[in-house]
Amino acid sequence: MLFDILALISVLTVIILLKRLLNIFPSLLACIVRWKESVNLEASVKHSLDRDMIAIAMILPFCLTVYRFGLYTPKFMTQIDEAYRLPATIGIILVYIGLRYIMGHMFRSRKINPKIQKAAGRSAFTFFTILTLLLIGTGSVMNFMKIAPEVIRSAMLWVSAAIYCIFIIRKTQIFASSCSIFTAFLYLCAPEIFPTGALVASALIL
């Protein structure tokens, strides 16, 4: 029941923002290919605002997709009553997002151009939107084709890993345009690698 209500809210939200999504979709795709597109996107107030709104709107569909296809299934989740697993999944993802946000602000550098630093930080919104759309599309198509759930889950995890790797490369390139590669990598460790590593480790160990 809760899943259906949240899914309906997600659909309505996406419909409301659909025009904005279509307007910036070419820019989102360009960010996958070239790191400079993230800087260009951030330079446009309208496009960056639309991107941010869409990324926030994608949080709920992302959480529902993760829950629906079992993308985050640590052992401790099996001990939680089924009625509370969806709220628990949403809570964990929100904690992850919050941790990234806090660490990103804690480890900001005054030596890097503020515009570059902002473009690098906000690029996460771009790739998160792309990832969510890809996961929803992949899950929907494969589920419609009656493919085994474990195969769907595996495919979606590989898609997630691929998009995350591209994101890390592009973010490193954005930072590297204002500092050395080594320094750029250090700025990635705290806000990106540590929170994501902790999330992955919790899924594998706990």
PDB file of C-alpha atoms in Angstrom:
ATOM      1  CA  MET A   1       0.000   0.000   0.000  1.00  0.00           C
ATOM      2  CA  LEU A   2       2.759   2.450   0.977  1.00  0.00           C
ATOM      3  CA  PHE A   3       4.748   1.515  -2.117  1.00  0.00           C
ATOM      4  CA  ASP A   4       1.750   2.184  -4.379  1.00  0.00           C
ATOM      5  CA  ILE A   5       1.077   5.579  -2.781  1.00  0.00           C
ATOM      6  CA  LEU A   6       4.708   6.670  -3.090  1.00  0.00           C
ATOM      7  CA  ALA A   7       4.861   5.343  -6.658  1.00  0.00           C
ATOM      8  CA  LEU A   8       1.813   7.435  -7.564  1.00  0.00           C
ATOM      9  CA  ILE A   9       3.420  10.503  -5.994  1.00  0.00           C
ATOM     10  CA  SER A  10       6.591   9.807  -7.974  1.00  0.00           C
ATOM     11  CA  VAL A  11       4.712   9.504 -11.264  1.00  0.00           C
ATOM     12  CA  LEU A  12       2.780  12.723 -10.689  1.00  0.00           C
ATOM     13  CA  THR A  13       5.961  14.583  -9.745  1.00  0.00           C
ATOM     14  CA  VAL A  14       7.788  13.379 -12.859  1.00  0.00           C
ATOM     15  CA  ILE A  15       4.827  14.358 -15.048  1.00  0.00           C
ATOM     16  CA  ILE A  16       4.862  17.862 -13.555  1.00  0.00           C
ATOM     17  CA  LEU A  17       8.604  18.190 -14.216  1.00  0.00           C
ATOM     18  CA  LEU A  18       8.597  16.355 -17.550  1.00  0.00           C
ATOM     19  CA  LYS A  19       8.934  19.492 -19.675  1.00  0.00           C
ATOM     20  CA  ARG A  20      11.928  20.650 -17.636  1.00  0.00           C
ATOM     21  CA  LEU A  21      13.490  17.194 -17.937  1.00  0.00           C
ATOM     22  CA  LEU A  22      13.083  17.123 -21.715  1.00  0.00           C
ATOM     23  CA  ASN A  23      14.603  20.599 -22.010  1.00  0.00           C
ATOM     24  CA  ILE A  24      17.799  19.708 -20.172  1.00  0.00           C
ATOM     25  CA  PHE A  25      18.048  16.044 -21.196  1.00  0.00           C
ATOM     26  CA  PRO A  26      20.528  16.736 -24.049  1.00  0.00           C
ATOM     27  CA  SER A  27      22.741  18.608 -21.586  1.00  0.00           C
ATOM     28  CA  LEU A  28      22.585  15.708 -19.139  1.00  0.00           C
ATOM     29  CA  LEU A  29      23.696  13.278 -21.823  1.00  0.00           C
ATOM     30  CA  ALA A  30      26.488  15.626 -22.906  1.00  0.00           C
ATOM     31  CA  CYS A  31      27.838  15.582 -19.342  1.00  0.00           C
ATOM     32  CA  ILE A  32      28.487  11.861 -19.726  1.00  0.00           C
ATOM     33  CA  VAL A  33      30.717  12.464 -22.744  1.00  0.00           C
ATOM     34  CA  ARG A  34      32.536  15.685 -21.802  1.00  0.00           C
ATOM     35  CA  TRP A  35      33.418  17.080 -18.386  1.00  0.00           C
ATOM     36  CA  LYS A  36      33.179  20.683 -19.638  1.00  0.00           C
ATOM     37  CA  GLU A  37      29.450  20.229 -20.181  1.00  0.00           C
ATOM     38  CA  SER A  38      28.994  20.049 -16.405  1.00  0.00           C
ATOM     39  CA  VAL A  39      30.660  23.440 -16.102  1.00  0.00           C
ATOM     40  CA  ASN A  40      28.523  24.825 -18.938  1.00  0.00           C
ATOM     41  CA  LEU A  41      25.373  23.429 -17.346  1.00  0.00           C
ATOM     42  CA  GLU A  42      26.226  25.046 -14.035  1.00  0.00           C
ATOM     43  CA  ALA A  43      26.808  28.372 -15.792  1.00  0.00           C
ATOM     44  CA  SER A  44      23.181  28.417 -16.931  1.00  0.00           C
ATOM     45  CA  VAL A  45      21.006  29.489 -13.994  1.00  0.00           C
ATOM     46  CA  LYS A  46      17.820  28.114 -15.544  1.00  0.00           C
ATOM     47  CA  HIS A  47      19.284  24.764 -16.592  1.00  0.00           C
ATOM     48  CA  SER A  48      21.117  24.211 -13.312  1.00  0.00           C
ATOM     49  CA  LEU A  49      17.978  25.049 -11.336  1.00  0.00           C
ATOM     50  CA  ASP A  50      15.892  22.674 -13.443  1.00  0.00           C
ATOM     51  CA  ARG A  51      18.538  19.965 -13.025  1.00  0.00           C
ATOM     52  CA  ASP A  52      18.568  20.422  -9.247  1.00  0.00           C
ATOM     53  CA  MET A  53      14.764  20.247  -9.022  1.00  0.00           C
ATOM     54  CA  ILE A  54      14.655  17.094 -11.128  1.00  0.00           C
ATOM     55  CA  ALA A  55      17.437  15.455  -9.099  1.00  0.00           C
ATOM     56  CA  ILE A  56      15.532  16.099  -5.868  1.00  0.00           C
ATOM     57  CA  ALA A  57      12.363  14.739  -7.462  1.00  0.00           C
ATOM     58  CA  MET A  58      14.281  11.586  -8.489  1.00  0.00           C
ATOM     59  CA  ILE A  59      15.151  10.649  -4.901  1.00  0.00           C
ATOM     60  CA  LEU A  60      11.809   8.974  -4.234  1.00  0.00           C
ATOM     61  CA  PRO A  61      11.673   7.029  -7.547  1.00  0.00           C
ATOM     62  CA  PHE A  62      15.257   5.930  -6.909  1.00  0.00           C
ATOM     63  CA  CYS A  63      14.397   4.657  -3.425  1.00  0.00           C
ATOM     64  CA  LEU A  64      11.366   2.797  -4.775  1.00  0.00           C
ATOM     65  CA  THR A  65      13.457   1.222  -7.538  1.00  0.00           C
ATOM     66  CA  VAL A  66      16.142   0.119  -5.074  1.00  0.00           C
ATOM     67  CA  TYR A  67      13.455  -1.462  -2.884  1.00  0.00           C
ATOM     68  CA  ARG A  68      11.435  -3.008  -5.719  1.00  0.00           C
ATOM     69  CA  PHE A  69      14.395  -4.782  -7.325  1.00  0.00           C
ATOM     70  CA  GLY A  70      16.347  -5.528  -4.146  1.00  0.00           C
ATOM     71  CA  LEU A  71      19.413  -3.502  -5.102  1.00  0.00           C
ATOM     72  CA  TYR A  72      20.298  -2.957  -1.447  1.00  0.00           C
ATOM     73  CA  THR A  73      19.770  -6.162   0.489  1.00  0.00           C
ATOM     74  CA  PRO A  74      22.129  -6.509   3.461  1.00  0.00           C
ATOM     75  CA  LYS A  75      21.385  -9.344   5.859  1.00  0.00           C
ATOM     76  CA  PHE A  76      20.032  -7.069   8.570  1.00  0.00           C
ATOM     77  CA  MET A  77      17.245  -5.958   6.216  1.00  0.00           C
ATOM     78  CA  THR A  78      15.838  -9.494   6.209  1.00  0.00           C
ATOM     79  CA  GLN A  79      15.341  -9.193   9.975  1.00  0.00           C
ATOM     80  CA  ILE A  80      13.132  -6.144   9.536  1.00  0.00           C
ATOM     81  CA  ASP A  81       9.400  -6.660   9.152  1.00  0.00           C
ATOM     82  CA  GLU A  82       8.312  -6.382   5.512  1.00  0.00           C
ATOM     83  CA  ALA A  83       6.114  -3.386   6.307  1.00  0.00           C
ATOM     84  CA  TYR A  84       9.149  -1.410   7.473  1.00  0.00           C
ATOM     85  CA  ARG A  85      11.678  -2.383   4.806  1.00  0.00           C
ATOM     86  CA  LEU A  86      10.669   0.346   2.378  1.00  0.00           C
ATOM     87  CA  PRO A  87      10.893   3.114   5.031  1.00  0.00           C
ATOM     88  CA  ALA A  88      14.223   1.614   6.161  1.00  0.00           C
ATOM     89  CA  THR A  89      15.529   1.663   2.584  1.00  0.00           C
ATOM     90  CA  ILE A  90      14.456   5.279   2.119  1.00  0.00           C
ATOM     91  CA  GLY A  91      16.019   6.207   5.454  1.00  0.00           C
ATOM     92  CA  ILE A  92      19.374   4.615   4.609  1.00  0.00           C
ATOM     93  CA  ILE A  93      19.523   6.334   1.220  1.00  0.00           C
ATOM     94  CA  LEU A  94      18.668   9.695   2.798  1.00  0.00           C
ATOM     95  CA  VAL A  95      21.406   9.179   5.399  1.00  0.00           C
ATOM     96  CA  TYR A  96      23.857   8.405   2.567  1.00  0.00           C
ATOM     97  CA  ILE A  97      22.852  11.570   0.699  1.00  0.00           C
ATOM     98  CA  GLY A  98      23.123  13.610   3.886  1.00  0.00           C
ATOM     99  CA  LEU A  99      26.557  12.178   4.680  1.00  0.00           C
ATOM    100  CA  ARG A 100      27.824  13.071   1.205  1.00  0.00           C
ATOM    101  CA  TYR A 101      26.452  16.592   1.560  1.00  0.00           C
ATOM    102  CA  ILE A 102      28.024  17.162   4.975  1.00  0.00           C
ATOM    103  CA  MET A 103      31.418  15.754   4.012  1.00  0.00           C
ATOM    104  CA  GLY A 104      31.368  17.685   0.759  1.00  0.00           C
ATOM    105  CA  HIS A 105      31.022  20.935   2.680  1.00  0.00           C
ATOM    106  CA  MET A 106      33.544  19.945   5.346  1.00  0.00           C
ATOM    107  CA  PHE A 107      36.259  19.273   2.783  1.00  0.00           C
ATOM    108  CA  ARG A 108      35.718  22.245   0.498  1.00  0.00           C
ATOM    109  CA  SER A 109      38.942  23.953  -0.552  1.00  0.00           C
ATOM    110  CA  ARG A 110      39.539  27.668  -0.909  1.00  0.00           C
ATOM    111  CA  LYS A 111      42.362  26.977  -3.353  1.00  0.00           C
ATOM    112  CA  ILE A 112      40.006  25.720  -6.063  1.00  0.00           C
ATOM    113  CA  ASN A 113      38.005  28.083  -8.226  1.00  0.00           C
ATOM    114  CA  PRO A 114      34.539  28.335  -6.565  1.00  0.00           C
ATOM    115  CA  LYS A 115      32.791  27.885  -9.931  1.00  0.00           C
ATOM    116  CA  ILE A 116      34.775  24.718 -10.635  1.00  0.00           C
ATOM    117  CA  GLN A 117      34.147  23.426  -7.130  1.00  0.00           C
ATOM    118  CA  LYS A 118      30.416  24.079  -7.463  1.00  0.00           C
ATOM    119  CA  ALA A 119      30.265  22.421 -10.883  1.00  0.00           C
ATOM    120  CA  ALA A 120      32.098  19.366  -9.534  1.00  0.00           C
ATOM    121  CA  GLY A 121      29.832  19.084  -6.507  1.00  0.00           C
ATOM    122  CA  ARG A 122      26.594  19.587  -8.420  1.00  0.00           C
ATOM    123  CA  SER A 123      27.624  17.093 -11.125  1.00  0.00           C
ATOM    124  CA  ALA A 124      26.353  14.456  -8.702  1.00  0.00           C
ATOM    125  CA  PHE A 125      22.823  15.757  -9.362  1.00  0.00           C
ATOM    126  CA  THR A 126      23.310  15.222 -13.085  1.00  0.00           C
ATOM    127  CA  PHE A 127      24.588  11.671 -12.825  1.00  0.00           C
ATOM    128  CA  PHE A 128      22.069  10.744 -10.146  1.00  0.00           C
ATOM    129  CA  THR A 129      19.250  11.776 -12.483  1.00  0.00           C
ATOM    130  CA  ILE A 130      20.757   9.786 -15.352  1.00  0.00           C
ATOM    131  CA  LEU A 131      21.268   6.755 -13.101  1.00  0.00           C
ATOM    132  CA  THR A 132      17.686   6.837 -11.827  1.00  0.00           C
ATOM    133  CA  LEU A 133      16.249   7.073 -15.345  1.00  0.00           C
ATOM    134  CA  LEU A 134      18.457   4.202 -16.533  1.00  0.00           C
ATOM    135  CA  LEU A 135      17.564   1.994 -13.583  1.00  0.00           C
ATOM    136  CA  ILE A 136      13.837   2.598 -14.029  1.00  0.00           C
ATOM    137  CA  GLY A 137      14.102   1.938 -17.764  1.00  0.00           C
ATOM    138  CA  THR A 138      16.257  -1.185 -17.346  1.00  0.00           C
ATOM    139  CA  GLY A 139      14.092  -2.631 -14.595  1.00  0.00           C
ATOM    140  CA  SER A 140      10.830  -1.922 -16.438  1.00  0.00           C
ATOM    141  CA  VAL A 141      11.960  -3.392 -19.765  1.00  0.00           C
ATOM    142  CA  MET A 142      13.574  -6.505 -18.275  1.00  0.00           C
ATOM    143  CA  ASN A 143      10.632  -7.092 -15.958  1.00  0.00           C
ATOM    144  CA  PHE A 144       8.223  -6.775 -18.913  1.00  0.00           C
ATOM    145  CA  MET A 145      10.314  -9.392 -20.751  1.00  0.00           C
ATOM    146  CA  LYS A 146       9.840 -11.755 -17.771  1.00  0.00           C
ATOM    147  CA  ILE A 147      13.564 -11.986 -17.089  1.00  0.00           C
ATOM    148  CA  ALA A 148      14.565 -13.624 -13.816  1.00  0.00           C
ATOM    149  CA  PRO A 149      14.695 -11.188 -10.852  1.00  0.00           C
ATOM    150  CA  GLU A 150      18.300 -12.070 -10.018  1.00  0.00           C
ATOM    151  CA  VAL A 151      19.370 -11.279 -13.600  1.00  0.00           C
ATOM    152  CA  ILE A 152      17.529  -7.944 -13.481  1.00  0.00           C
ATOM    153  CA  ARG A 153      19.167  -7.110 -10.175  1.00  0.00           C
ATOM    154  CA  SER A 154      22.612  -7.994 -11.499  1.00  0.00           C
ATOM    155  CA  ALA A 155      22.117  -5.915 -14.643  1.00  0.00           C
ATOM    156  CA  MET A 156      20.949  -2.908 -12.647  1.00  0.00           C
ATOM    157  CA  LEU A 157      23.901  -3.145 -10.278  1.00  0.00           C
ATOM    158  CA  TRP A 158      26.287  -3.191 -13.251  1.00  0.00           C
ATOM    159  CA  VAL A 159      24.528  -0.158 -14.708  1.00  0.00           C
ATOM    160  CA  SER A 160      24.907   1.604 -11.348  1.00  0.00           C
ATOM    161  CA  ALA A 161      28.613   0.745 -11.169  1.00  0.00           C
ATOM    162  CA  ALA A 162      29.208   1.963 -14.728  1.00  0.00           C
ATOM    163  CA  ILE A 163      27.460   5.308 -14.197  1.00  0.00           C
ATOM    164  CA  TYR A 164      29.250   5.825 -10.888  1.00  0.00           C
ATOM    165  CA  CYS A 165      32.644   5.166 -12.505  1.00  0.00           C
ATOM    166  CA  ILE A 166      31.898   7.669 -15.278  1.00  0.00           C
ATOM    167  CA  PHE A 167      30.768  10.169 -12.650  1.00  0.00           C
ATOM    168  CA  ILE A 168      34.006   9.769 -10.676  1.00  0.00           C
ATOM    169  CA  ILE A 169      36.068  10.233 -13.852  1.00  0.00           C
ATOM    170  CA  ARG A 170      34.167  13.356 -14.907  1.00  0.00           C
ATOM    171  CA  LYS A 171      34.267  14.857 -11.413  1.00  0.00           C
ATOM    172  CA  THR A 172      38.014  14.223 -11.234  1.00  0.00           C
ATOM    173  CA  GLN A 173      38.441  15.932 -14.602  1.00  0.00           C
ATOM    174  CA  ILE A 174      36.460  18.947 -13.417  1.00  0.00           C
ATOM    175  CA  PHE A 175      38.627  19.292 -10.312  1.00  0.00           C
ATOM    176  CA  ALA A 176      41.784  18.640 -12.333  1.00  0.00           C
ATOM    177  CA  SER A 177      41.015  21.673 -14.500  1.00  0.00           C
ATOM    178  CA  SER A 178      41.774  23.794 -11.412  1.00  0.00           C
ATOM    179  CA  CYS A 179      44.354  21.652  -9.576  1.00  0.00           C
ATOM    180  CA  SER A 180      46.566  18.597  -9.973  1.00  0.00           C
ATOM    181  CA  ILE A 181      45.179  15.096 -10.549  1.00  0.00           C
ATOM    182  CA  PHE A 182      46.507  13.973  -7.162  1.00  0.00           C
ATOM    183  CA  THR A 183      44.822  16.872  -5.369  1.00  0.00           C
ATOM    184  CA  ALA A 184      41.607  16.233  -7.313  1.00  0.00           C
ATOM    185  CA  PHE A 185      41.638  12.604  -6.177  1.00  0.00           C
ATOM    186  CA  LEU A 186      42.068  13.676  -2.550  1.00  0.00           C
ATOM    187  CA  TYR A 187      38.982  15.896  -2.810  1.00  0.00           C
ATOM    188  CA  LEU A 188      37.028  12.870  -4.035  1.00  0.00           C
ATOM    189  CA  CYS A 189      37.969  10.564  -1.168  1.00  0.00           C
ATOM    190  CA  ALA A 190      35.954  12.189   1.617  1.00  0.00           C
ATOM    191  CA  PRO A 191      32.696  13.223  -0.103  1.00  0.00           C
ATOM    192  CA  GLU A 192      32.517  10.377  -2.619  1.00  0.00           C
ATOM    193  CA  ILE A 193      34.632   7.297  -2.027  1.00  0.00           C
ATOM    194  CA  PHE A 194      34.199   7.089   1.754  1.00  0.00           C
ATOM    195  CA  PRO A 195      30.359   7.339   1.889  1.00  0.00           C
ATOM    196  CA  THR A 196      29.879   5.066  -1.114  1.00  0.00           C
ATOM    197  CA  GLY A 197      32.430   2.581   0.204  1.00  0.00           C
ATOM    198  CA  ALA A 198      30.606   2.496   3.533  1.00  0.00           C
ATOM    199  CA  LEU A 199      27.266   1.906   1.794  1.00  0.00           C
ATOM    200  CA  VAL A 200      28.657  -0.926  -0.346  1.00  0.00           C
ATOM    201  CA  ALA A 201      30.434  -2.460   2.642  1.00  0.00           C
ATOM    202  CA  SER A 202      27.227  -2.436   4.673  1.00  0.00           C
ATOM    203  CA  ALA A 203      25.460  -4.334   1.886  1.00  0.00           C
ATOM    204  CA  LEU A 204      28.189  -6.962   1.707  1.00  0.00           C
ATOM    205  CA  ILE A 205      29.142  -7.382   5.373  1.00  0.00           C
ATOM    206  CA  LEU A 206      26.172  -6.529   7.601  1.00  0.00           C
TER     207      LEU A 206
END
